[in-house]
Coordinates of C-alpha atoms in Angstrom, one line a residue:
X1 CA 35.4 141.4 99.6
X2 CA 38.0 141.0 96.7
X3 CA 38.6 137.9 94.8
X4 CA 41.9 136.5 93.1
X5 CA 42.6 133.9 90.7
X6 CA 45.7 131.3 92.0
X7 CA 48.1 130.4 89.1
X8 CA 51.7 128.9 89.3
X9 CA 54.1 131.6 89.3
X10 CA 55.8 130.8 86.0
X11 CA 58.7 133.0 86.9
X12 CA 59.5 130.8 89.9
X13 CA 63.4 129.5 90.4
X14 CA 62.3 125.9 91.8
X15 CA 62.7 123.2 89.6
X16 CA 60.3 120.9 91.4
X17 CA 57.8 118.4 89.4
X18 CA 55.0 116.3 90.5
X19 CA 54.0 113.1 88.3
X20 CA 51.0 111.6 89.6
X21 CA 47.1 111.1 89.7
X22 CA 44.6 110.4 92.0
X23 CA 43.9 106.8 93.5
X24 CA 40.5 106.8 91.7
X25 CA 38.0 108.5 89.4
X26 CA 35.0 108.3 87.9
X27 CA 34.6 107.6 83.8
X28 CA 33.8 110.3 81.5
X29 CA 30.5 109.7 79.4
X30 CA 30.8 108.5 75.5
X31 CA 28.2 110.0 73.2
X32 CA 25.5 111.6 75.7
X33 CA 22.3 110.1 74.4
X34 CA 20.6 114.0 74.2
X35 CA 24.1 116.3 73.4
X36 CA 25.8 113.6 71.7
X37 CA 28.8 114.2 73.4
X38 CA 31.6 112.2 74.6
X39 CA 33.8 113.8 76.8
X40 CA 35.7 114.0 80.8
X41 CA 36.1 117.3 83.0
X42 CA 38.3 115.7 85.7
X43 CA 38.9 119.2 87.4
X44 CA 36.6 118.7 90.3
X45 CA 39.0 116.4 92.9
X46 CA 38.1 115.1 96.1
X47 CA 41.0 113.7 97.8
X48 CA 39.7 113.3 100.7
X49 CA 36.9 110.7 100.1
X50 CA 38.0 107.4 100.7
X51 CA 36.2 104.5 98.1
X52 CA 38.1 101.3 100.0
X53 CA 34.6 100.5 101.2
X54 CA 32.6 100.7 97.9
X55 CA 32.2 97.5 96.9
X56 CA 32.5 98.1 93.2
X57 CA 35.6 100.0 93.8
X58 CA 37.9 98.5 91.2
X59 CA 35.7 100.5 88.6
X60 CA 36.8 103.3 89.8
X61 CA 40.8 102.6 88.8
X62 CA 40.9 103.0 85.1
X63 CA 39.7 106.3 83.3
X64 CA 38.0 105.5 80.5
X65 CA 34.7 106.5 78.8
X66 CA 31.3 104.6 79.7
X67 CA 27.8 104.9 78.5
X68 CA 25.8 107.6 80.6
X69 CA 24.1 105.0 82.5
X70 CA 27.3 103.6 83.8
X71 CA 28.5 107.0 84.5
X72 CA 25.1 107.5 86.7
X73 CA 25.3 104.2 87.9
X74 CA 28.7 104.9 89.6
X75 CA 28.3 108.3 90.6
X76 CA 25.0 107.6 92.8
X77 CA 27.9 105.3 94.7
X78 CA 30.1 107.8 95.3
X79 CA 27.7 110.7 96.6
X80 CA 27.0 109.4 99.7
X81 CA 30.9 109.6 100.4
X82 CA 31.3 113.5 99.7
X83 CA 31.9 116.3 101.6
X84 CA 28.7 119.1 101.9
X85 CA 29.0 121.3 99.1
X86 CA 30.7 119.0 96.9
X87 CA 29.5 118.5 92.8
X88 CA 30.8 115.4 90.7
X89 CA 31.0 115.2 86.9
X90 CA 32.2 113.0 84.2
X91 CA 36.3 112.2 85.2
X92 CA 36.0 113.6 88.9
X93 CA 38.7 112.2 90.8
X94 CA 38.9 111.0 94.3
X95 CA 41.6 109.9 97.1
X96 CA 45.0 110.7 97.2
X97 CA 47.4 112.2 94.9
X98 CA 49.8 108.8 93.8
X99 CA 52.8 109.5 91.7
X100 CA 56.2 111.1 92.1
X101 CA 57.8 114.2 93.2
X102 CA 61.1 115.5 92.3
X103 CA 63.0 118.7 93.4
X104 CA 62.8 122.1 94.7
X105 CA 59.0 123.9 95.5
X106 CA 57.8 126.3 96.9
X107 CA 55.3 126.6 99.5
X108 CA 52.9 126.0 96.9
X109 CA 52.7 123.7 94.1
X110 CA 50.5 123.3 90.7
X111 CA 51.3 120.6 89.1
X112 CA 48.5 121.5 87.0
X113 CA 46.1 124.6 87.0
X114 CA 43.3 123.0 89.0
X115 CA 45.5 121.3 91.3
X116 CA 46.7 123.2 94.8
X117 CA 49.4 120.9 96.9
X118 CA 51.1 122.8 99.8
X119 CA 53.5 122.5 102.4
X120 CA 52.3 120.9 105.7
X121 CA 54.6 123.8 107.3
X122 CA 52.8 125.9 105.3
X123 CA 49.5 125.4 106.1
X124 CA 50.1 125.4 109.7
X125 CA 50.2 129.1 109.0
X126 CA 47.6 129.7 107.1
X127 CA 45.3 127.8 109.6
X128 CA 46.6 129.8 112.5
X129 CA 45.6 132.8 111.0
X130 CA 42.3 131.9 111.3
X131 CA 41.5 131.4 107.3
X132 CA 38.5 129.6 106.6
X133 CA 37.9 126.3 104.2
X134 CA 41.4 124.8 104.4
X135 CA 41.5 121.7 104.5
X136 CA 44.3 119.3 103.9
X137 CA 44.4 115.7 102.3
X138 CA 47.5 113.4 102.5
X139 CA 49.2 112.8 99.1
X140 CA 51.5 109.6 98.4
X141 CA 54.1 111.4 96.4
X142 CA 57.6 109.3 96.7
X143 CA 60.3 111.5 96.2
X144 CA 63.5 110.7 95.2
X145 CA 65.6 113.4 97.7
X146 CA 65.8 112.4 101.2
X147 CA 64.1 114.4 104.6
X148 CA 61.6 115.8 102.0
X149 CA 58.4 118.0 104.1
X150 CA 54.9 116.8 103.8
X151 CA 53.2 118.0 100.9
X152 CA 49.4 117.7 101.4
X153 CA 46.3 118.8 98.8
X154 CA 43.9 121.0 99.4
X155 CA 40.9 120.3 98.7
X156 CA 38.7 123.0 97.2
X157 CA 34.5 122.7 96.9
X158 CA 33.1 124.3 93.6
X159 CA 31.3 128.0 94.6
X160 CA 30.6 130.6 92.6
X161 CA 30.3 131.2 88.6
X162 CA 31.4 133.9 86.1
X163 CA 28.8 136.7 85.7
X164 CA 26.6 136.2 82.2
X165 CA 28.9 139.5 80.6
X166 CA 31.3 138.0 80.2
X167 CA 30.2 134.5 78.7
X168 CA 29.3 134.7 74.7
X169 CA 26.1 136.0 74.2
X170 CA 24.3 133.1 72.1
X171 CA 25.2 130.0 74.2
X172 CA 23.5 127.0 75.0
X173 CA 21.8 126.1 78.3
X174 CA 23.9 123.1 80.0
X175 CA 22.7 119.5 78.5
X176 CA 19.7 118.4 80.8
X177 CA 21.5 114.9 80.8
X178 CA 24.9 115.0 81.3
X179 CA 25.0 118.7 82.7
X180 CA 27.8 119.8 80.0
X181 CA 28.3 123.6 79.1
X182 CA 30.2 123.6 75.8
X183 CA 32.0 126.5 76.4
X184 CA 35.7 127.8 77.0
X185 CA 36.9 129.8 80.0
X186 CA 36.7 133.7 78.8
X187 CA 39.6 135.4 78.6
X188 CA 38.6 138.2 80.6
X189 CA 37.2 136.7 83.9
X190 CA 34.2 138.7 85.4
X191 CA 32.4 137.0 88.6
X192 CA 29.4 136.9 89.3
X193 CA 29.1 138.4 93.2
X194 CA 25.7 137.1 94.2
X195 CA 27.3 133.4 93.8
X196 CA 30.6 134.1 95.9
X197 CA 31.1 131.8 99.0
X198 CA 31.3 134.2 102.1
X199 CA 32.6 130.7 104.6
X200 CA 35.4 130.1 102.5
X201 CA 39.0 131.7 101.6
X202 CA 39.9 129.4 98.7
X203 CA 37.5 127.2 96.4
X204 CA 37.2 126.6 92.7
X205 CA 34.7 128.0 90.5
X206 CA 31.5 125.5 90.1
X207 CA 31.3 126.7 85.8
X208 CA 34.8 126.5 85.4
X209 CA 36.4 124.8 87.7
X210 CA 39.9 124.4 86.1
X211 CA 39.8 128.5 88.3
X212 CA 40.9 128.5 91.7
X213 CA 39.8 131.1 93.5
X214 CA 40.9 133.2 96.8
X215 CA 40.5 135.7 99.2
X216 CA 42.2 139.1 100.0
X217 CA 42.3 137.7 102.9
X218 CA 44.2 134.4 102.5
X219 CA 46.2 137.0 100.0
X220 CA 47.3 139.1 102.8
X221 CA 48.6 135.7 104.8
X222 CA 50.3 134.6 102.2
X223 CA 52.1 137.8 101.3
X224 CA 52.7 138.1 104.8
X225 CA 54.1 134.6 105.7
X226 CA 56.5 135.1 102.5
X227 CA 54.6 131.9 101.2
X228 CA 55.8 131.4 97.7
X229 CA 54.8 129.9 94.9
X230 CA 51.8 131.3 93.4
X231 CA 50.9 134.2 92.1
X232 CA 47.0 136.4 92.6
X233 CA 45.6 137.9 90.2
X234 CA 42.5 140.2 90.7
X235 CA 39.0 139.7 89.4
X236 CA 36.3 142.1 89.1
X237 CA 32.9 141.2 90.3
X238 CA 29.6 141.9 89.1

């Protein structure tokens, strides 16, 4: 199997822009009592889990920094509300995309790297050809043109890591507290193969999970349903 990375495709002629964030989150951590760090990922998104019935739920509208305990304290209310597979950190955001939307897209949209929104049309498509792992969650985007199409979020589970090779040499294991890794997404991207989901078509990388990753198979749908966009770039795998 052959794995791409998902960026925007930069040379693009829409002119669309999404302004938004999701309905909730969860703090980032100031000054982990072991690393000493204070800091937010916020890439892993889940907009499909619902906090309405947590009780505490107005903690989860303002980002912010807490202590670790807080941070702990909050996420051990959220777990029981995630989908299988699914790995929180410090600023992992939940529900709904809320914001606004204006112009043209294409059939895919990244309104940052680690965010994939796609046409409900669109998806349709992809689902039909039998693609496995996507799953669509309602956004809340107004937009300011009229008889605009549904533009829904997939939501993609971390899987997978980059193969050791390719990560510096002298690093430092992840903080046994707050589970940070210190270290910046390689240039060169090598995956490792033994960690690569075989049940799903897109996902995000679990180490660096600003990546999105796909298919050849959802590669050869898209290229064949003229589904714009996005571009694919090929890994290598190790």
């Amino acid at each position: 199997m052959r794995y791409f990375r998902v960026e925007e495709d930069r040379s693009s002629r829409y002119t669309g822009d999404v302004d938004g964030s999701h309905k909730w989150g969860l703090p980032g951590i100031f000054c982990c009592p072991v690393c000493q760090a204070t800091w937010s990922g916020g890439s892993k998104t889940y907009p499909s889990v619902d906090l309405t019935s947590v009780s505490q739920m107005a903690d989860f509208e303002e980002a912010r920094v807490e202590p670790i305990e807080e941070y702990e304290r909050l996420s051990d209310l959220v777990r029981p509300l995630l989908p299988v597979g699914a790995i929180v950190e410090p600023g992992s955001s939940f529900g709904p995309l809320v914001g606004k939307a204006q112009g043209s897209f294409g059939s895919f949209v990244t309104p940052v790297p680690w965010w994939l929104l796609v046409w409900s049309e669109a998806l349709e498509k992809l689902q039909a050809e039998g693609l496995h792992g996507l799953k669509g969650c309602s956004t809340q985007l107004r937009f300011r043109q009229r008889a605009s199409p549904e533009l829904l979020e997939l939501e993609l589970l971390p899987v997978g890591r980059l193969h050791p090779d390719c990560l510096p040499p002298e690093r430092r294991p992840p903080c046994s507290r707050c589970g940070r890794r210190g270290i910046r997404l390689p240039e060169t991207l090598l995956l490792d193969a033994a960690t690569l989901p075989r049940d799903l078509d897109v996902f995000r990388l679990e180490d660096f999970s600003t990546v999105i990753l796909c298919t050849e198979r959802f590669v050869d749908a898209c290229l064949r349903l003229e589904l714009d966009g996005v571009i694919f770039q090929p890994l290598s795998a190790k």
